[in-house]
Amino acid sequence: MEFLQNTWYFAAWGADIEPGKLFARTLLGKPLVFFRPSGGAVVALDDRCAHRAAPLSMGRLDGDRVVCGYHGLEFDGSGACVRNPHPSGRIPAAARVRSYPVVERHTGLWIWLGDEAADPALIPDFSKLDDTGPSVTRRDHMVMDAAYDLIVDNLLDCSHTSFLHEGILGNQPMIAAPTEVRQSGRTLNVIRTARNVPPPGMFDMLFRQDGAPVDCWTDFRWDPPSCLLLDVGVTPPGRPKEEGTGYFGTHILTPETERTTHYQFAATRWNIRAGSETEEMRQKISDLRRFAFEEQDEPMIRAQQRIIDLTPPHELKRVLLETDAGVVHWRRIIDEMIAAERRPSERLAVGA
Ligand code: FES
């Protein structure tokens, strides 16, 4: 699988990188080590010592230097070797590891792994996460045992909620909702609204808790390569959104390898109903969402991945349903961007 390189990927939640500690994570098949120097800005280096390729994450931090745990070479935040503890003290010119641009924004760490200049203005807007108060659920993370593209497909075809998440996030009457796609530059919105339907369990819990019919919408924003923000909620039938409640669900995917994916998620509530602003409710929403992703989505997508891997490519003819409109769009855009990356002069033209 080919990944887009010149783009921002979500590396980790900012809180994952604790002062004085090394943090290892593999992104796009590349082992990386992160740390937070005393100056505050997080550093990302290849997790591979220049001497004999030992993972630097198995060493230790000495101030703002990483000390390799194998033979003791020391590297600074730029990746330069700054100390050889052995008798000559000589530092070979090639003794350095690659460092990568990192920006801490919206409580997450964004990393640029490509060779082009990194422009922080290209980081998608996840300012819904800026609120560090109780309206945001747990900032969560899991690794899914499947390629990232199958998970984007899952998210951009929300009709699966009527089957895979029936009772929690969807139900059978919601199947009737049409799928609409809007494109603005490289950003997509995939929108479905189910009218006058029973409320899915999660939203009955957040709204009136009486099972009375609602209009229920999902509006999934996708930004390349795999950054998704879901506007989801319920309101009384025929009434404006403002009379209902819901949340902005963050779903940010970063390939770990070709067949595994980091899934970062949280939810930012709005119009929180009186009595449901408690820590207990916050935990309940966090747990329910994790259950849906970990116990319902992940086993299905993992099994789907296994079947795809066992099937000869010429037998993988897939039919399209009307609910696949968003899937078709995002795949077309990302394929164009990856193709343009092979032809640098075309890069700026794609989706502009
Ligand atoms: Fe790091 Fe030898 S492998 S110093």
Short mmCIF file of C-alpha atoms and ligand atoms in Angstrom, two decimals:
data_model
loop_
_atom_site.label_atom_id
_atom_site.label_comp_id
_atom_site.label_asym_id
_atom_site.label_seq_id
_atom_site.Cartn_x
_atom_site.Cartn_y
_atom_site.Cartn_z
CA MET A 1 0.00 0.00 0.00
CA GLU A 2 1.22 3.46 -0.88
CA PHE A 3 0.70 6.24 1.67
CA LEU A 4 0.49 9.96 1.05
CA GLN A 5 3.76 11.34 2.45
CA ASN A 6 3.61 15.11 2.22
CA THR A 7 0.78 15.70 4.65
CA TRP A 8 0.19 15.98 8.39
CA TYR A 9 -0.50 12.80 10.31
CA PHE A 10 -1.80 12.67 13.85
CA ALA A 11 1.04 11.10 15.84
CA ALA A 12 -0.38 10.94 19.37
CA TRP A 13 -2.29 12.95 21.93
CA GLY A 14 -0.09 15.67 23.40
CA ALA A 15 -0.59 14.25 26.88
CA ASP A 16 0.97 10.95 25.74
CA ILE A 17 4.41 12.57 25.69
CA GLU A 18 5.34 13.01 29.33
CA PRO A 19 8.30 15.18 30.36
CA GLY A 20 11.42 13.12 30.95
CA LYS A 21 10.11 10.03 29.14
CA LEU A 22 10.64 8.51 25.71
CA PHE A 23 7.56 7.50 23.73
CA ALA A 24 7.78 4.98 20.88
CA ARG A 25 5.23 4.72 18.08
CA THR A 26 5.35 3.35 14.56
CA LEU A 27 3.67 5.45 11.87
CA LEU A 28 3.48 4.51 8.18
CA GLY A 29 5.78 1.59 8.93
CA LYS A 30 8.41 3.95 10.36
CA PRO A 31 9.51 3.41 14.00
CA LEU A 32 9.70 6.80 15.73
CA VAL A 33 10.67 8.04 19.17
CA PHE A 34 9.13 11.15 20.70
CA PHE A 35 10.15 13.24 23.67
CA ARG A 36 9.43 16.62 25.17
CA PRO A 37 12.60 18.66 25.82
CA SER A 38 12.66 21.15 28.63
CA GLY A 39 11.80 23.90 26.09
CA GLY A 40 8.42 22.23 25.59
CA ALA A 41 8.19 21.57 21.83
CA VAL A 42 7.93 17.85 21.16
CA VAL A 43 10.70 16.20 19.14
CA ALA A 44 10.30 13.21 16.82
CA LEU A 45 13.29 11.18 15.65
CA ASP A 46 13.76 7.94 13.79
CA ASP A 47 13.77 5.26 16.47
CA ARG A 48 16.92 3.73 15.05
CA CYS A 49 20.37 4.49 16.37
CA ALA A 50 22.93 5.51 13.77
CA HIS A 51 25.41 2.99 15.17
CA ARG A 52 23.76 -0.44 15.05
CA ALA A 53 20.09 0.39 14.61
CA ALA A 54 19.08 -0.23 18.21
CA PRO A 55 15.79 1.51 19.06
CA LEU A 56 16.59 4.76 20.80
CA SER A 57 13.32 4.38 22.72
CA MET A 58 15.05 1.60 24.71
CA GLY A 59 17.58 4.15 25.94
CA ARG A 60 16.98 7.04 28.28
CA LEU A 61 16.70 10.80 28.31
CA ASP A 62 19.54 12.80 29.83
CA GLY A 63 18.23 16.35 29.89
CA ASP A 64 17.34 17.10 26.28
CA ARG A 65 19.47 14.27 24.86
CA VAL A 66 18.56 10.70 24.04
CA VAL A 67 21.19 8.25 25.23
CA CYS A 68 21.24 5.02 23.26
CA GLY A 69 20.78 2.09 25.61
CA TYR A 70 23.15 -0.15 23.64
CA HIS A 71 26.56 1.61 23.43
CA GLY A 72 25.74 5.06 24.73
CA LEU A 73 25.85 7.47 21.76
CA GLU A 74 23.92 10.63 22.61
CA PHE A 75 21.62 12.53 20.22
CA ASP A 76 20.05 15.96 20.55
CA GLY A 77 16.59 17.06 19.39
CA SER A 78 17.85 17.76 15.87
CA GLY A 79 19.00 14.15 15.58
CA ALA A 80 22.71 15.07 15.67
CA CYS A 81 25.05 12.87 17.66
CA VAL A 82 26.55 15.18 20.27
CA ARG A 83 28.52 12.74 22.41
CA ASN A 84 30.45 9.55 21.97
CA PRO A 85 31.26 8.22 25.44
CA HIS A 86 34.06 5.92 24.19
CA PRO A 87 37.78 6.80 24.59
CA SER A 88 38.35 8.66 21.30
CA GLY A 89 35.17 10.71 21.73
CA ARG A 90 35.16 10.95 17.93
CA ILE A 91 31.76 11.59 16.34
CA PRO A 92 31.54 10.21 12.78
CA ALA A 93 29.90 12.60 10.31
CA ALA A 94 27.17 10.07 9.54
CA ALA A 95 26.24 9.70 13.20
CA ARG A 96 22.85 11.35 13.10
CA VAL A 97 19.24 10.27 12.93
CA ARG A 98 16.46 11.95 11.00
CA SER A 99 14.18 14.35 12.83
CA TYR A 100 10.67 15.31 11.70
CA PRO A 101 8.55 18.46 12.02
CA VAL A 102 5.99 18.19 14.82
CA VAL A 103 3.25 20.68 15.68
CA GLU A 104 1.17 20.44 18.85
CA ARG A 105 -2.34 21.64 18.04
CA HIS A 106 -5.90 20.82 19.14
CA THR A 107 -4.42 18.73 22.00
CA GLY A 108 -2.76 16.42 19.47
CA LEU A 109 0.67 16.06 17.92
CA TRP A 110 0.85 16.35 14.15
CA ILE A 111 3.88 15.03 12.29
CA TRP A 112 5.10 15.60 8.74
CA LEU A 113 6.99 12.62 7.35
CA GLY A 114 7.46 13.78 3.74
CA ASP A 115 10.41 15.54 2.12
CA GLU A 116 8.53 18.69 1.13
CA ALA A 117 8.42 21.73 3.42
CA ALA A 118 5.85 21.30 6.20
CA ASP A 119 3.16 23.98 6.31
CA PRO A 120 1.26 24.05 9.64
CA ALA A 121 -1.61 25.88 7.90
CA LEU A 122 -2.48 22.55 6.28
CA ILE A 123 -3.37 20.89 9.60
CA PRO A 124 -7.16 20.24 9.51
CA ASP A 125 -9.33 22.21 11.92
CA PHE A 126 -10.01 20.10 15.01
CA SER A 127 -10.58 23.10 17.26
CA LYS A 128 -13.58 21.23 18.73
CA LEU A 129 -10.89 19.48 20.78
CA ASP A 130 -9.42 22.69 22.17
CA ASP A 131 -11.86 22.67 25.09
CA THR A 132 -10.08 20.83 27.87
CA GLY A 133 -13.20 20.84 30.05
CA PRO A 134 -15.74 18.08 30.70
CA SER A 135 -17.69 18.62 27.44
CA VAL A 136 -14.99 16.57 25.68
CA THR A 137 -14.97 12.85 26.36
CA ARG A 138 -11.85 10.79 26.99
CA ARG A 139 -9.16 11.37 24.36
CA ASP A 140 -8.83 7.75 23.39
CA HIS A 141 -6.62 5.57 21.23
CA MET A 142 -6.66 2.03 19.94
CA VAL A 143 -4.90 0.07 17.21
CA MET A 144 -7.16 -1.55 14.67
CA ASP A 145 -5.96 -4.69 12.92
CA ALA A 146 -6.73 -3.46 9.41
CA ALA A 147 -5.49 -1.06 6.75
CA TYR A 148 -6.52 2.54 7.27
CA ASP A 149 -8.47 2.77 4.02
CA LEU A 150 -11.00 0.15 5.15
CA ILE A 151 -11.64 2.23 8.28
CA VAL A 152 -12.17 5.42 6.28
CA ASP A 153 -14.66 3.46 4.15
CA ASN A 154 -16.41 2.35 7.34
CA LEU A 155 -16.75 5.92 8.60
CA LEU A 156 -17.85 7.49 5.34
CA ASP A 157 -20.62 4.94 4.82
CA CYS A 158 -22.63 5.51 7.99
CA SER A 159 -25.40 3.17 6.81
CA HIS A 160 -23.48 0.45 8.67
CA THR A 161 -24.70 1.92 11.97
CA SER A 162 -28.16 0.42 11.30
CA PHE A 163 -26.62 -3.06 11.30
CA LEU A 164 -23.27 -3.16 13.11
CA HIS A 165 -24.29 -0.68 15.82
CA GLU A 166 -28.04 -1.34 15.86
CA GLY A 167 -29.54 -0.05 19.07
CA ILE A 168 -26.56 2.11 20.04
CA LEU A 169 -25.78 4.38 17.08
CA GLY A 170 -28.39 3.32 14.52
CA ASN A 171 -31.58 1.41 13.88
CA GLN A 172 -33.51 -0.08 10.98
CA PRO A 173 -35.76 2.94 10.18
CA MET A 174 -32.60 5.03 9.68
CA ILE A 175 -31.70 2.97 6.60
CA ALA A 176 -34.06 5.18 4.57
CA ALA A 177 -31.78 8.22 4.97
CA PRO A 178 -30.29 9.36 1.62
CA THR A 179 -26.54 9.97 1.28
CA GLU A 180 -25.39 13.37 0.04
CA VAL A 181 -21.77 14.34 -0.71
CA ARG A 182 -20.41 17.88 -0.86
CA GLN A 183 -16.86 18.70 -1.90
CA SER A 184 -14.94 21.88 -1.22
CA GLY A 185 -11.33 21.71 -2.43
CA ARG A 186 -10.00 18.52 -0.89
CA THR A 187 -12.54 18.47 1.92
CA LEU A 188 -15.62 16.25 1.74
CA ASN A 189 -18.83 16.27 3.74
CA VAL A 190 -20.92 13.11 3.65
CA ILE A 191 -24.37 13.85 5.02
CA ARG A 192 -27.32 11.66 5.94
CA THR A 193 -30.49 12.71 7.75
CA ALA A 194 -33.07 10.20 8.96
CA ARG A 195 -36.43 11.85 9.58
CA ASN A 196 -38.96 10.97 12.24
CA VAL A 197 -37.21 7.82 13.42
CA PRO A 198 -36.77 6.25 16.84
CA PRO A 199 -33.68 7.73 18.53
CA PRO A 200 -30.58 5.49 18.56
CA GLY A 201 -29.80 4.46 22.14
CA MET A 202 -26.79 6.78 22.55
CA PHE A 203 -28.83 9.82 21.53
CA ASP A 204 -31.95 8.94 23.47
CA MET A 205 -29.64 8.83 26.50
CA LEU A 206 -28.26 12.29 25.67
CA PHE A 207 -31.60 13.87 24.71
CA ARG A 208 -35.04 13.18 26.19
CA GLN A 209 -34.70 9.57 27.35
CA ASP A 210 -38.28 8.85 26.28
CA GLY A 211 -37.83 6.99 22.98
CA ALA A 212 -39.93 9.61 21.16
CA PRO A 213 -39.18 10.04 17.42
CA VAL A 214 -36.44 12.41 16.29
CA ASP A 215 -34.66 13.61 13.21
CA CYS A 216 -31.13 12.20 13.36
CA TRP A 217 -28.27 13.45 11.20
CA THR A 218 -24.67 12.46 10.53
CA ASP A 219 -22.39 14.88 8.70
CA PHE A 220 -18.91 13.42 8.30
CA ARG A 221 -16.16 15.83 7.26
CA TRP A 222 -13.14 14.15 5.70
CA ASP A 223 -9.76 15.83 5.15
CA PRO A 224 -6.82 14.05 3.56
CA PRO A 225 -5.40 11.68 4.31
CA SER A 226 -7.63 10.22 7.04
CA CYS A 227 -8.84 12.96 9.39
CA LEU A 228 -12.56 12.85 10.08
CA LEU A 229 -14.89 14.99 12.15
CA LEU A 230 -18.48 13.85 12.65
CA ASP A 231 -21.30 16.27 13.39
CA VAL A 232 -24.02 13.96 14.75
CA GLY A 233 -27.15 14.68 16.71
CA VAL A 234 -30.90 14.49 17.14
CA THR A 235 -33.67 17.06 17.28
CA PRO A 236 -37.49 16.86 17.46
CA PRO A 237 -38.91 15.97 14.03
CA GLY A 238 -38.92 18.97 11.70
CA ARG A 239 -37.17 21.24 14.21
CA PRO A 240 -33.78 22.98 13.77
CA LYS A 241 -30.63 21.36 15.09
CA GLU A 242 -30.34 24.00 17.78
CA GLU A 243 -33.37 22.50 19.56
CA GLY A 244 -31.64 19.15 19.83
CA THR A 245 -28.33 17.88 21.09
CA GLY A 246 -25.34 15.95 19.82
CA TYR A 247 -21.59 15.92 19.61
CA PHE A 248 -18.68 16.40 17.27
CA GLY A 249 -16.95 13.06 17.05
CA THR A 250 -13.23 13.11 16.29
CA HIS A 251 -12.03 10.12 14.27
CA ILE A 252 -8.40 10.50 13.22
CA LEU A 253 -6.65 7.56 11.62
CA THR A 254 -2.92 7.12 11.13
CA PRO A 255 -1.49 4.03 9.45
CA GLU A 256 0.82 2.14 11.77
CA THR A 257 1.75 -0.35 9.05
CA GLU A 258 0.08 -1.44 5.84
CA ARG A 259 -2.23 -3.66 7.88
CA THR A 260 -2.65 -1.88 11.22
CA THR A 261 -3.99 1.57 12.06
CA HIS A 262 -3.88 3.97 14.99
CA TYR A 263 -7.41 5.18 15.70
CA GLN A 264 -7.65 8.35 17.80
CA PHE A 265 -11.09 9.39 18.99
CA ALA A 266 -13.01 11.72 21.27
CA ALA A 267 -16.38 13.50 21.28
CA THR A 268 -17.20 17.14 22.03
CA ARG A 269 -20.78 17.60 23.21
CA TRP A 270 -22.97 20.64 22.59
CA ASN A 271 -26.36 21.73 23.97
CA ILE A 272 -25.77 19.43 26.90
CA ARG A 273 -29.08 18.62 28.57
CA ALA A 274 -29.55 19.59 32.20
CA GLY A 275 -28.64 16.68 34.41
CA SER A 276 -26.43 14.95 31.84
CA GLU A 277 -23.35 17.13 32.27
CA THR A 278 -21.96 14.80 34.93
CA GLU A 279 -18.60 13.02 34.96
CA GLU A 280 -20.52 9.76 35.09
CA MET A 281 -22.24 10.59 31.78
CA ARG A 282 -18.92 11.66 30.26
CA GLN A 283 -17.44 8.27 31.16
CA LYS A 284 -20.52 6.49 29.84
CA ILE A 285 -20.30 8.19 26.44
CA SER A 286 -16.55 7.49 26.29
CA ASP A 287 -17.09 3.83 27.14
CA LEU A 288 -20.01 3.37 24.73
CA ARG A 289 -18.08 4.85 21.84
CA ARG A 290 -15.04 2.70 22.60
CA PHE A 291 -17.28 -0.36 22.81
CA ALA A 292 -18.79 0.43 19.38
CA PHE A 293 -15.38 0.88 17.75
CA GLU A 294 -13.51 -1.89 19.55
CA GLU A 295 -16.15 -4.60 19.90
CA GLN A 296 -18.28 -3.94 16.82
CA ASP A 297 -16.31 -2.14 14.08
CA GLU A 298 -12.87 -3.64 14.67
CA PRO A 299 -13.82 -7.35 14.50
CA MET A 300 -15.80 -6.77 11.30
CA ILE A 301 -13.10 -4.70 9.58
CA ARG A 302 -10.35 -7.07 10.73
CA ALA A 303 -12.29 -10.01 9.30
CA GLN A 304 -12.97 -8.05 6.10
CA GLN A 305 -9.22 -7.39 5.82
CA ARG A 306 -8.49 -11.10 6.21
CA ILE A 307 -10.91 -12.04 3.45
CA ILE A 308 -9.48 -9.38 1.13
CA ASP A 309 -5.95 -10.62 1.80
CA LEU A 310 -6.97 -14.20 1.00
CA THR A 311 -8.77 -13.27 -2.22
CA PRO A 312 -6.96 -13.06 -5.58
CA PRO A 313 -7.18 -9.45 -6.83
CA HIS A 314 -9.08 -10.43 -9.98
CA GLU A 315 -11.85 -11.89 -7.81
CA LEU A 316 -12.22 -8.71 -5.75
CA LYS A 317 -14.97 -7.18 -7.83
CA ARG A 318 -16.94 -4.96 -5.50
CA VAL A 319 -20.44 -3.73 -6.20
CA LEU A 320 -21.35 -0.18 -5.28
CA LEU A 321 -24.43 0.91 -3.36
CA GLU A 322 -25.87 4.42 -3.21
CA THR A 323 -24.47 4.68 0.32
CA ASP A 324 -20.94 4.42 -1.12
CA ALA A 325 -20.99 7.94 -2.57
CA GLY A 326 -18.60 9.29 0.07
CA VAL A 327 -16.34 6.23 -0.24
CA VAL A 328 -16.00 6.72 -3.99
CA HIS A 329 -15.16 10.42 -3.52
CA TRP A 330 -12.48 10.09 -0.84
CA ARG A 331 -10.77 7.26 -2.70
CA ARG A 332 -10.68 9.29 -5.89
CA ILE A 333 -9.13 12.30 -4.12
CA ILE A 334 -6.50 10.34 -2.20
CA ASP A 335 -5.56 8.32 -5.28
CA GLU A 336 -5.08 11.56 -7.21
CA MET A 337 -2.97 13.06 -4.43
CA ILE A 338 -0.74 9.99 -4.18
CA ALA A 339 -0.34 9.90 -7.96
CA ALA A 340 0.53 13.61 -7.98
CA GLU A 341 3.15 13.00 -5.30
CA ARG A 342 4.94 10.86 -7.83
CA ARG A 343 4.73 13.83 -10.23
CA PRO A 344 5.67 16.84 -8.04
CA SER A 345 4.75 19.50 -10.60
CA GLU A 346 1.11 18.36 -10.44
CA ARG A 347 0.87 18.30 -6.66
CA LEU A 348 -0.68 21.70 -6.20
CA ALA A 349 -3.29 21.17 -8.88
CA VAL A 350 -5.09 18.21 -7.30
CA GLY A 351 -8.43 19.14 -5.82
CA ALA A 352 -7.58 22.84 -5.80
FE1 FES B 1 23.29 2.87 19.62
FE2 FES B 1 25.37 1.30 19.45
S1 FES B 1 23.38 0.92 18.70
S2 FES B 1 25.25 3.29 20.32
#
